[in-house]
């Protein structure tokens, strides 16, 4: 499965950061609640690497990320949880 194009990865990372900050969570707190390493969250937010399907599933299970699929869809980004990476439809 193909990763998101870089411009979509940047947008997705910014959305994750916004939702995390809006919830008043540090990366460390989100790590403790999702199992996704704080360094991975930072790298996704800063587009240092593209988020894996596993990390995305873990984050989406957290209440602070409930709006992420709708936010992504509004930007034309389809989130795929089937493989090891996200893809655009």
Short mmCIF file of C-alpha atoms in Angstrom, two decimals:
data_model
loop_
_atom_site.label_atom_id
_atom_site.label_comp_id
_atom_site.label_asym_id
_atom_site.label_seq_id
_atom_site.Cartn_x
_atom_site.Cartn_y
_atom_site.Cartn_z
CA UNK A 1 0.00 0.00 0.00
CA UNK A 2 1.30 3.44 -0.90
CA UNK A 3 1.92 6.14 1.72
CA UNK A 4 0.13 9.46 1.59
CA UNK A 5 1.64 12.07 -0.70
CA UNK A 6 3.94 14.37 1.28
CA UNK A 7 1.53 17.32 1.14
CA UNK A 8 -1.21 15.14 2.65
CA UNK A 9 1.16 13.84 5.32
CA UNK A 10 1.93 17.43 6.32
CA UNK A 11 -1.77 18.28 6.57
CA UNK A 12 -2.52 15.12 8.56
CA UNK A 13 0.34 15.84 10.95
CA UNK A 14 -0.93 19.37 11.51
CA UNK A 15 -4.42 18.03 12.22
CA UNK A 16 -3.09 15.51 14.74
CA UNK A 17 -1.13 18.25 16.50
CA UNK A 18 -4.13 20.60 16.57
CA UNK A 19 -6.42 17.95 18.03
CA UNK A 20 -3.81 16.91 20.60
CA UNK A 21 -3.20 20.50 21.68
CA UNK A 22 -6.93 21.32 21.70
CA UNK A 23 -7.38 18.40 24.10
CA UNK A 24 -4.65 19.84 26.34
CA UNK A 25 -2.44 16.78 25.92
CA UNK A 26 1.32 16.60 25.70
CA UNK A 27 2.86 14.06 23.36
CA UNK A 28 3.93 12.05 26.41
CA UNK A 29 0.36 11.99 27.75
CA UNK A 30 -0.98 10.88 24.36
CA UNK A 31 1.72 8.21 24.27
CA UNK A 32 0.63 6.88 27.65
CA UNK A 33 -3.00 6.70 26.52
CA UNK A 34 -2.46 5.26 23.03
CA UNK A 35 0.78 3.28 23.09
CA UNK A 36 2.18 5.38 20.23
CA UNK A 37 5.65 6.64 21.16
CA UNK A 38 5.90 10.38 21.79
CA UNK A 39 8.74 10.51 19.28
CA UNK A 40 6.49 8.90 16.65
CA UNK A 41 3.75 11.42 17.39
CA UNK A 42 6.29 14.26 17.07
CA UNK A 43 7.67 12.86 13.83
CA UNK A 44 4.18 12.53 12.35
CA UNK A 45 3.18 16.02 13.46
CA UNK A 46 6.35 17.47 11.94
CA UNK A 47 6.15 15.26 8.83
CA UNK A 48 9.51 13.64 9.54
CA UNK A 49 7.98 10.32 8.63
CA UNK A 50 4.63 9.11 7.43
CA UNK A 51 2.24 7.57 9.91
CA UNK A 52 1.69 3.82 9.78
CA UNK A 53 -1.75 2.23 9.78
CA UNK A 54 -1.04 0.80 13.27
CA UNK A 55 -0.17 4.21 14.73
CA UNK A 56 -3.16 5.79 13.03
CA UNK A 57 -5.49 3.10 14.45
CA UNK A 58 -4.08 3.67 17.93
CA UNK A 59 -4.52 7.43 17.69
CA UNK A 60 -8.02 7.22 16.21
CA UNK A 61 -9.11 5.11 19.18
CA UNK A 62 -8.37 8.06 21.47
CA UNK A 63 -11.27 10.46 22.17
CA UNK A 64 -9.16 13.51 21.28
CA UNK A 65 -8.82 12.25 17.69
CA UNK A 66 -12.51 11.60 16.97
CA UNK A 67 -12.70 14.52 14.53
CA UNK A 68 -9.62 13.43 12.55
CA UNK A 69 -11.40 11.37 9.84
CA UNK A 70 -13.83 14.21 9.07
CA UNK A 71 -11.04 16.81 9.11
CA UNK A 72 -8.96 14.67 6.76
CA UNK A 73 -11.91 14.06 4.43
CA UNK A 74 -12.55 17.81 4.26
CA UNK A 75 -8.98 18.15 2.95
CA UNK A 76 -9.48 15.36 0.40
CA UNK A 77 -7.48 12.82 2.40
CA UNK A 78 -8.78 9.27 2.76
CA UNK A 79 -7.40 7.38 5.74
CA UNK A 80 -6.79 3.69 5.09
CA UNK A 81 -6.32 1.35 8.01
CA UNK A 82 -6.01 -1.84 5.97
CA UNK A 83 -2.28 -2.00 5.47
CA UNK A 84 0.93 -0.58 6.80
CA UNK A 85 0.33 2.95 5.58
CA UNK A 86 -2.35 5.41 4.62
CA UNK A 87 -3.40 6.07 1.07
CA UNK A 88 -5.40 8.58 -0.86
CA UNK A 89 -8.49 7.26 -2.61
#
